[in-house]
Amino acid sequence: QVQLVESGGGSVQAGGSLRLSCAVSGRTASSYVMGWFRQAPGMEREFVGGISRRGSFTYYADSVKGRFTVSRDNAKNTVDLQMNSRKPEDTAVYYCAARSGAYDQRSYEYDYWGQGTQVTVSS
């Protein structure tokens, strides 16, 4: 069984930066494609960014491209989401997720999920 625990959430003013981290335990992180998703109140969960098993490839939603960066450290079993130039519409609960198969942006294709961490951006 794989456990994912997010940390680093909080409040930030628009234009500021925040870094989220996801700790992977139970199995080595390198076994999984990792993704970050977010869900705002009343909205569906949406893909934010993802990273391949070795970190060679990263993928981003158009809404965050150029502002957010996904990275991973397989030696530490962690996956990070660096968020710069934050906007109020980035306010959401952010989740990390792990997938055994190939890269995918669809949330239902992911096998394991963290509990989520709240990120609030004020204008």
Short mmCIF file of C-alpha atoms in Angstrom, two decimals:
data_model
loop_
_atom_site.label_atom_id
_atom_site.label_comp_id
_atom_site.label_asym_id
_atom_site.label_seq_id
_atom_site.Cartn_x
_atom_site.Cartn_y
_atom_site.Cartn_z
CA GLN A 1 0.00 0.00 0.00
CA VAL A 2 1.25 3.46 -0.91
CA GLN A 3 0.72 6.50 1.29
CA LEU A 4 0.96 10.07 0.05
CA VAL A 5 1.15 13.04 2.39
CA GLU A 6 1.09 16.62 1.13
CA SER A 7 2.53 19.55 3.02
CA GLY A 8 3.29 23.21 2.45
CA GLY A 9 -0.16 24.62 1.92
CA GLY A 10 -1.23 27.97 3.29
CA SER A 11 -2.21 31.49 2.37
CA VAL A 12 -0.30 33.75 0.02
CA GLN A 13 -1.00 37.04 -1.69
CA ALA A 14 -1.44 37.21 -5.43
CA GLY A 15 1.88 37.23 -7.18
CA GLY A 16 3.56 35.32 -4.38
CA SER A 17 5.10 31.88 -4.36
CA LEU A 18 4.43 28.67 -2.51
CA ARG A 19 5.97 25.22 -2.64
CA LEU A 20 4.04 22.06 -1.94
CA SER A 21 5.68 18.76 -1.17
CA CYS A 22 4.35 15.21 -1.35
CA ALA A 23 6.03 12.47 0.66
CA VAL A 24 5.65 8.94 -0.71
CA SER A 25 5.88 5.91 1.54
CA GLY A 26 5.07 2.23 1.27
CA ARG A 27 6.83 1.81 -2.06
CA THR A 28 9.56 3.70 -3.84
CA ALA A 29 8.35 6.83 -5.58
CA SER A 30 10.20 5.90 -8.77
CA SER A 31 7.63 3.16 -9.36
CA TYR A 32 4.98 5.75 -10.17
CA VAL A 33 4.09 8.54 -12.50
CA MET A 34 3.12 11.37 -10.16
CA GLY A 35 0.50 14.04 -10.66
CA TRP A 36 -0.76 17.13 -8.91
CA PHE A 37 -4.44 17.97 -9.01
CA ARG A 38 -6.58 20.66 -7.43
CA GLN A 39 -10.21 21.11 -6.53
CA ALA A 40 -11.90 24.42 -5.84
CA PRO A 41 -15.26 24.59 -4.02
CA GLY A 42 -18.09 23.49 -6.29
CA MET A 43 -15.68 22.52 -9.05
CA GLU A 44 -14.45 19.22 -10.39
CA ARG A 45 -10.96 18.04 -9.57
CA GLU A 46 -8.58 19.18 -12.30
CA PHE A 47 -5.12 18.24 -13.46
CA VAL A 48 -2.36 20.71 -12.63
CA GLY A 49 0.91 19.00 -13.53
CA GLY A 50 2.63 15.65 -13.73
CA ILE A 51 6.06 14.09 -13.91
CA SER A 52 7.43 10.87 -15.32
CA ARG A 53 9.01 8.19 -13.16
CA ARG A 54 12.57 9.41 -13.57
CA GLY A 55 11.64 13.07 -13.83
CA SER A 56 12.65 13.31 -17.48
CA PHE A 57 9.28 14.64 -18.61
CA THR A 58 6.87 17.09 -17.05
CA TYR A 59 3.36 18.05 -18.12
CA TYR A 60 1.22 21.01 -17.21
CA ALA A 61 -2.29 22.33 -17.57
CA ASP A 62 -2.44 25.40 -19.78
CA SER A 63 -3.70 27.46 -16.84
CA VAL A 64 -0.45 26.97 -14.90
CA LYS A 65 2.13 26.54 -17.64
CA GLY A 66 5.05 28.89 -17.10
CA ARG A 67 4.07 29.54 -13.48
CA PHE A 68 4.15 26.11 -11.83
CA THR A 69 6.95 23.54 -11.82
CA VAL A 70 6.75 19.87 -10.83
CA SER A 71 9.92 18.13 -9.68
CA ARG A 72 10.80 14.93 -7.89
CA ASP A 73 13.61 13.50 -5.80
CA ASN A 74 13.36 9.73 -5.97
CA ALA A 75 16.18 9.30 -3.45
CA LYS A 76 14.03 11.15 -0.91
CA ASN A 77 10.71 9.78 -2.22
CA THR A 78 9.29 13.26 -2.62
CA VAL A 79 7.49 15.17 -5.35
CA ASP A 80 7.21 18.96 -5.23
CA LEU A 81 5.03 21.58 -6.84
CA GLN A 82 6.58 25.03 -7.02
CA MET A 83 3.91 27.66 -7.60
CA ASN A 84 4.95 31.15 -8.66
CA SER A 85 2.98 34.21 -9.74
CA ARG A 86 -0.04 32.95 -7.86
CA LYS A 87 -3.50 34.11 -8.85
CA PRO A 88 -6.72 34.12 -6.80
CA GLU A 89 -8.13 31.48 -9.14
CA ASP A 90 -5.37 29.13 -7.96
CA THR A 91 -7.19 28.85 -4.63
CA ALA A 92 -8.08 25.20 -4.10
CA VAL A 93 -7.26 22.04 -2.22
CA TYR A 94 -4.20 20.53 -3.87
CA TYR A 95 -3.68 16.78 -4.08
CA CYS A 96 -0.78 14.64 -5.15
CA ALA A 97 -1.51 11.31 -6.77
CA ALA A 98 0.41 8.26 -7.96
CA ARG A 99 -0.24 6.14 -11.02
CA SER A 100 1.24 2.74 -11.84
CA GLY A 101 0.59 3.04 -15.56
CA ALA A 102 1.66 5.53 -18.18
CA TYR A 103 1.25 9.29 -17.89
CA ASP A 104 -2.37 10.46 -17.82
CA GLN A 105 -4.20 13.65 -16.95
CA ARG A 106 -7.46 12.00 -15.94
CA SER A 107 -7.86 11.86 -12.18
CA TYR A 108 -9.73 8.55 -12.22
CA GLU A 109 -6.67 6.86 -13.75
CA TYR A 110 -4.61 7.47 -10.60
CA ASP A 111 -4.30 4.70 -8.05
CA TYR A 112 -3.30 6.51 -4.85
CA TRP A 113 -4.13 9.91 -3.41
CA GLY A 114 -3.00 12.14 -0.60
CA GLN A 115 -5.41 13.85 1.76
CA GLY A 116 -4.93 17.25 0.16
CA THR A 117 -3.62 20.58 1.38
CA GLN A 118 -5.44 23.92 1.21
CA VAL A 119 -3.90 26.77 -0.76
CA THR A 120 -5.52 30.20 -0.63
CA VAL A 121 -4.48 33.14 -2.78
CA SER A 122 -5.77 36.57 -1.81
CA SER A 123 -5.90 39.53 -4.16
#
